[in-house]
Amino acid sequence: PDYHSVILSASEVEQIGQQAHREAPRECCGVILERGPERQIIEAQNVQDFFAPPSAEMAFRIDAVSLLRVSTLCENGWRVAVIYHSHTNGVLGLSARDRQAAVHDGRPLYPGAEYLVVANKGRSESPWTFSAYAWERGEYRHREADEF
């Protein structure tokens, strides 16, 4: 299903922007879960540096503890609404690597979840720019979010 649910509250924008700033020049990453009107952000650790190149400055991999927490919450009625990460090089868009990592056997790993890219050039705190991507017609496509 296409939920198209990316509406970030001002506090979510602030929290994700602060996380991106703290973790720069490494990419930050995390998940937003929702259950009815409730939402929660899980700020994950980017463990990409423990794997083969590229480094965590150019890619992200969510840590196993955060993924286990997400799985446990999903077993208790929550759903993955958003998977987000930052691009500290200012490129606002899903890279080929991002798109490949989000899909398995031609289907999204998290059906109904949208991907959010947070971009900023350099380490300054603002402005962070947000861009959303939803699964449509067999691929992740940029879409206009309702509010950032």
Coordinates of C-alpha atoms in Angstrom, one line a residue:
P1 CA 0.0 0.0 0.0
D2 CA 1.0 3.6 -0.6
Y3 CA 0.5 5.4 2.7
H4 CA 2.1 8.7 1.8
S5 CA 2.3 9.6 5.4
V6 CA 5.4 11.8 5.6
I7 CA 4.2 14.8 7.6
L8 CA 6.9 15.9 10.0
S9 CA 6.0 17.9 13.0
A10 CA 8.2 20.9 13.9
S11 CA 9.7 18.9 16.7
E12 CA 10.5 15.9 14.4
V13 CA 12.2 18.3 11.9
E14 CA 14.2 19.8 14.8
Q15 CA 15.1 16.4 16.3
I16 CA 16.3 14.9 13.0
G17 CA 18.1 18.1 12.0
Q18 CA 19.9 18.1 15.4
Q19 CA 20.9 14.5 15.0
A20 CA 22.2 15.2 11.5
H21 CA 24.3 18.1 12.8
R22 CA 25.7 16.1 15.8
E23 CA 26.7 13.2 13.6
A24 CA 28.2 15.2 10.7
P25 CA 30.2 14.6 8.6
R26 CA 28.9 11.0 9.1
E27 CA 25.5 10.3 7.7
C28 CA 22.9 10.0 10.5
C29 CA 20.1 7.5 10.2
G30 CA 16.9 6.5 12.0
V31 CA 13.3 5.3 11.8
I32 CA 10.0 6.9 12.6
L33 CA 7.3 4.5 13.7
E34 CA 3.6 5.1 14.1
R35 CA 0.7 3.5 15.7
G36 CA -2.5 5.3 15.0
P37 CA -1.9 9.0 16.0
E38 CA 1.3 8.0 18.0
R39 CA 4.7 8.5 16.5
Q40 CA 8.2 7.9 17.8
I41 CA 11.7 8.4 16.4
I42 CA 14.4 5.9 16.9
E43 CA 17.7 7.6 16.4
A44 CA 19.9 4.8 15.1
Q45 CA 23.7 4.4 15.0
N46 CA 25.3 4.3 11.6
V47 CA 27.6 1.3 11.7
Q48 CA 28.7 1.5 8.0
D49 CA 32.3 2.0 9.1
F50 CA 32.4 -1.6 10.4
F51 CA 31.7 -2.9 6.8
A52 CA 33.4 -2.5 3.5
P53 CA 33.7 0.9 1.9
P54 CA 32.1 3.4 1.4
S55 CA 32.6 5.0 4.8
A56 CA 29.8 6.3 7.1
E57 CA 30.4 9.7 5.5
M58 CA 29.0 8.4 2.2
A59 CA 26.6 5.6 3.3
F60 CA 24.5 4.4 6.2
R61 CA 23.7 1.1 7.8
I62 CA 21.3 1.0 10.8
D63 CA 22.7 -0.8 13.8
A64 CA 21.3 -4.2 14.8
V65 CA 20.0 -3.0 18.2
S66 CA 17.9 -0.4 16.6
L67 CA 16.6 -2.8 14.0
L68 CA 15.7 -5.3 16.8
R69 CA 13.8 -2.5 18.6
V70 CA 11.9 -1.6 15.4
S71 CA 11.0 -5.3 14.9
T72 CA 9.8 -5.6 18.5
L73 CA 7.7 -2.5 18.2
C74 CA 6.2 -3.7 14.9
E75 CA 5.2 -6.9 16.6
N76 CA 3.3 -4.7 19.1
G77 CA 1.2 -2.8 16.6
W78 CA 3.6 -0.1 15.4
R79 CA 4.6 0.3 11.7
V80 CA 7.6 1.7 10.0
A81 CA 6.4 5.0 8.5
V82 CA 9.8 6.6 7.6
I83 CA 13.4 5.6 7.2
Y84 CA 15.6 8.6 7.2
H85 CA 19.3 9.4 6.7
S86 CA 21.4 12.5 6.0
H87 CA 23.6 13.5 3.1
T88 CA 26.2 15.9 4.5
N89 CA 27.6 16.6 1.1
G90 CA 24.4 18.6 0.2
V91 CA 23.1 16.1 -2.3
L92 CA 19.3 15.9 -1.8
G93 CA 18.2 12.7 -3.3
L94 CA 18.3 8.9 -3.0
S95 CA 21.5 7.6 -4.3
A96 CA 21.7 4.4 -6.4
R97 CA 23.1 2.7 -3.3
D98 CA 20.2 4.0 -1.2
R99 CA 17.6 2.7 -3.7
Q100 CA 19.3 -0.7 -3.9
A101 CA 19.5 -1.1 -0.2
A102 CA 15.7 -0.3 0.2
V103 CA 14.6 -3.1 -2.1
H104 CA 14.8 -6.9 -2.1
D105 CA 13.6 -9.1 -5.0
G106 CA 12.0 -6.1 -6.6
R107 CA 9.9 -5.2 -3.5
P108 CA 10.4 -2.6 -0.8
L109 CA 12.0 -4.0 2.4
Y110 CA 9.5 -2.0 4.5
P111 CA 6.2 -1.8 2.5
G112 CA 4.4 1.4 3.1
A113 CA 7.5 3.2 4.5
E114 CA 8.8 6.3 2.9
Y115 CA 12.4 7.3 2.7
L116 CA 13.5 10.7 3.8
V117 CA 16.8 12.3 2.9
V118 CA 18.1 15.2 5.0
A119 CA 20.8 17.3 3.2
N120 CA 23.1 20.1 4.3
K121 CA 26.3 21.4 2.8
G122 CA 29.0 21.6 5.5
R123 CA 28.5 21.4 9.2
S124 CA 26.4 24.4 9.8
E125 CA 23.2 23.8 11.8
S126 CA 20.9 25.2 9.2
P127 CA 19.3 25.0 6.8
W128 CA 18.7 21.3 6.5
T129 CA 16.6 20.4 3.5
F130 CA 14.3 17.4 3.6
S131 CA 13.2 15.3 0.6
A132 CA 10.7 12.3 0.7
Y133 CA 10.5 9.2 -1.5
A134 CA 7.6 6.8 -1.8
W135 CA 7.3 3.4 -3.5
E136 CA 5.3 3.9 -6.7
R137 CA 5.0 1.9 -9.8
G138 CA 7.9 -0.4 -8.9
E139 CA 10.4 2.2 -7.7
Y140 CA 11.1 4.9 -5.1
R141 CA 9.9 8.2 -6.5
H142 CA 10.4 11.7 -5.2
R143 CA 7.2 13.2 -3.8
E144 CA 6.1 16.4 -2.3
A145 CA 5.7 16.0 1.4
D146 CA 2.8 17.7 3.1
E147 CA 5.0 19.6 5.6
F148 CA 8.6 19.7 6.6

